[in-house]
Amino acid sequence: MSKVAVIYWSNGGNVEVLADSISKGAKSAGADVVIKQVQDAAVKDVQDADAVAFGSPSMDNNRIEQQEMAPFIDEFKLLPPNNKKTVLFGSYGWDKGAFLKDFKKLVTDYGFNGIGELAVNESPGDEELKRAEELGKLLVK
């Protein structure tokens, strides 16, 4: 059985809803899923998984959340994730999802294999939730 970790930071709940949909998709594809808010996650959660999804809203200066998520991701700069399949997701209000481009570059530089991404404007709609579920399934393939 494939193991998937979904690690996210959410303030208003939009990223959490996406995380739940990604988790639902991965479970429906037969994966064992660990879903955690980043403040409750450990590097081992990612290392023990076959694939991972990271989620964050766009914050100040079009960056991922800087107090919890950015330091967590930075822990992997010296711990090679061995090209682990990775999905990135998040929400934005003003930058049209541009923050995801930098997020993708960062995780790619750290050795993750970005296979999909999703950025939604504010709250996800039905189509975006369906896309999130498909990304969860993609992590298991």
CSV table of C-alpha atoms in Angstrom, one decimal:
chain,number,residue,atom,x,y,z
A,1,MET,CA,0.0,0.0,0.0
A,2,SER,CA,1.3,3.4,-0.9
A,3,LYS,CA,1.7,6.0,1.8
A,4,VAL,CA,0.9,9.7,1.2
A,5,ALA,CA,1.6,12.6,3.5
A,6,VAL,CA,-0.5,15.8,3.2
A,7,ILE,CA,1.1,18.6,5.1
A,8,TYR,CA,-0.4,22.1,5.1
A,9,TRP,CA,-0.8,25.5,6.7
A,10,SER,CA,-4.3,27.1,6.7
A,11,ASN,CA,-5.6,30.2,8.4
A,12,GLY,CA,-9.0,30.8,6.8
A,13,GLY,CA,-9.8,27.2,6.1
A,14,ASN,CA,-9.4,27.3,2.2
A,15,VAL,CA,-6.1,25.4,2.2
A,16,GLU,CA,-7.5,22.9,4.7
A,17,VAL,CA,-10.5,22.1,2.5
A,18,LEU,CA,-8.1,21.5,-0.4
A,19,ALA,CA,-6.0,19.2,1.8
A,20,ASP,CA,-9.0,17.2,2.8
A,21,SER,CA,-9.9,16.7,-0.9
A,22,ILE,CA,-6.4,15.6,-1.8
A,23,SER,CA,-6.5,13.2,1.1
A,24,LYS,CA,-9.9,11.9,0.0
A,25,GLY,CA,-8.5,11.3,-3.5
A,26,ALA,CA,-5.4,9.5,-2.3
A,27,LYS,CA,-7.5,7.3,0.0
A,28,SER,CA,-9.9,6.4,-2.8
A,29,ALA,CA,-6.9,5.3,-4.8
A,30,GLY,CA,-5.9,2.9,-2.0
A,31,ALA,CA,-3.3,4.9,-0.2
A,32,ASP,CA,-2.6,5.1,3.5
A,33,VAL,CA,-2.8,8.9,4.2
A,34,VAL,CA,-1.3,11.0,7.0
A,35,ILE,CA,-2.8,14.5,6.9
A,36,LYS,CA,-1.4,17.1,9.3
A,37,GLN,CA,-1.2,20.8,9.8
A,38,VAL,CA,2.5,21.8,9.4
A,39,GLN,CA,2.8,22.7,13.1
A,40,ASP,CA,1.9,19.1,14.0
A,41,ALA,CA,4.1,17.5,11.3
A,42,ALA,CA,7.6,16.1,11.5
A,43,VAL,CA,10.2,15.6,8.8
A,44,LYS,CA,9.7,11.9,9.4
A,45,ASP,CA,6.1,12.1,8.2
A,46,VAL,CA,7.5,13.2,4.8
A,47,GLN,CA,10.5,10.8,4.8
A,48,ASP,CA,8.2,7.8,5.6
A,49,ALA,CA,5.8,8.6,2.8
A,50,ASP,CA,6.0,7.5,-0.8
A,51,ALA,CA,4.5,10.8,-2.0
A,52,VAL,CA,3.7,14.1,-0.4
A,53,ALA,CA,1.4,17.1,-0.9
A,54,PHE,CA,2.3,20.5,0.6
A,55,GLY,CA,-0.2,23.3,1.0
A,56,SER,CA,0.0,27.0,1.9
A,57,PRO,CA,-1.9,30.2,1.2
A,58,SER,CA,-0.1,33.0,-0.5
A,59,MET,CA,1.1,35.4,2.2
A,60,ASP,CA,3.0,38.6,2.4
A,61,ASN,CA,5.0,39.4,-0.7
A,62,ASN,CA,3.5,36.4,-2.6
A,63,ARG,CA,5.3,33.8,-0.5
A,64,ILE,CA,4.2,30.6,1.3
A,65,GLU,CA,3.5,31.1,5.0
A,66,GLN,CA,6.8,32.1,6.6
A,67,GLN,CA,6.4,31.2,10.3
A,68,GLU,CA,5.6,27.4,10.0
A,69,MET,CA,5.6,26.2,6.4
A,70,ALA,CA,8.7,27.8,5.1
A,71,PRO,CA,10.9,26.6,7.9
A,72,PHE,CA,9.5,23.1,7.6
A,73,ILE,CA,10.2,23.0,3.9
A,74,ASP,CA,13.7,24.4,4.5
A,75,GLU,CA,14.5,21.3,6.6
A,76,PHE,CA,14.7,19.3,3.4
A,77,LYS,CA,17.5,21.3,1.9
A,78,LEU,CA,20.0,19.0,3.6
A,79,LEU,CA,17.8,15.9,3.7
A,80,PRO,CA,17.4,14.6,0.1
A,81,PRO,CA,13.8,13.4,-0.5
A,82,ASN,CA,15.1,11.3,-3.4
A,83,ASN,CA,12.8,12.7,-6.1
A,84,LYS,CA,9.6,12.0,-4.1
A,85,LYS,CA,6.4,12.7,-6.0
A,86,THR,CA,5.0,16.0,-4.8
A,87,VAL,CA,1.8,18.0,-5.3
A,88,LEU,CA,1.7,21.7,-4.2
A,89,PHE,CA,-1.6,23.5,-3.5
A,90,GLY,CA,-2.8,26.7,-1.9
A,91,SER,CA,-5.1,29.7,-2.1
A,92,TYR,CA,-4.5,33.3,-2.9
A,93,GLY,CA,-6.4,36.6,-2.9
A,94,TRP,CA,-4.3,39.0,-5.0
A,95,ASP,CA,-1.3,37.4,-6.7
A,96,LYS,CA,-3.2,35.2,-9.2
A,97,GLY,CA,-1.3,32.2,-7.8
A,98,ALA,CA,2.1,33.5,-8.6
A,99,PHE,CA,3.4,32.3,-5.2
A,100,LEU,CA,3.1,28.7,-6.4
A,101,LYS,CA,5.8,29.2,-9.0
A,102,ASP,CA,8.3,30.1,-6.3
A,103,PHE,CA,7.0,27.3,-4.1
A,104,LYS,CA,7.5,24.8,-6.9
A,105,LYS,CA,11.1,26.1,-7.6
A,106,LEU,CA,11.9,25.7,-3.9
A,107,VAL,CA,10.8,22.1,-3.5
A,108,THR,CA,12.3,21.2,-6.9
A,109,ASP,CA,15.6,22.7,-5.8
A,110,TYR,CA,15.4,20.5,-2.6
A,111,GLY,CA,15.0,17.4,-4.7
A,112,PHE,CA,11.2,16.8,-4.8
A,113,ASN,CA,9.5,15.7,-8.0
A,114,GLY,CA,6.6,18.2,-8.6
A,115,ILE,CA,3.9,16.3,-10.5
A,116,GLY,CA,1.0,18.6,-10.0
A,117,GLU,CA,-0.2,21.9,-8.5
A,118,LEU,CA,-3.4,23.8,-7.7
A,119,ALA,CA,-3.9,27.4,-6.7
A,120,VAL,CA,-7.4,28.7,-6.1
A,121,ASN,CA,-8.6,32.2,-5.7
A,122,GLU,CA,-10.0,32.5,-2.2
A,123,SER,CA,-12.4,29.6,-1.6
A,124,PRO,CA,-12.3,26.5,-3.8
A,125,GLY,CA,-15.4,25.7,-5.8
A,126,ASP,CA,-16.7,22.3,-6.9
A,127,GLU,CA,-14.4,22.0,-9.9
A,128,GLU,CA,-11.3,22.9,-7.9
A,129,LEU,CA,-12.2,20.4,-5.2
A,130,LYS,CA,-12.6,17.7,-7.9
A,131,ARG,CA,-9.2,18.7,-9.3
A,132,ALA,CA,-7.7,18.4,-5.7
A,133,GLU,CA,-9.1,15.0,-5.4
A,134,GLU,CA,-7.6,14.0,-8.8
A,135,LEU,CA,-4.2,15.3,-7.6
A,136,GLY,CA,-4.5,13.0,-4.5
A,137,LYS,CA,-5.1,10.1,-6.9
A,138,LEU,CA,-2.1,11.1,-9.0
A,139,LEU,CA,0.1,10.9,-5.9
A,140,VAL,CA,-0.7,7.2,-5.6
A,141,LYS,CA,-0.1,6.2,-9.3
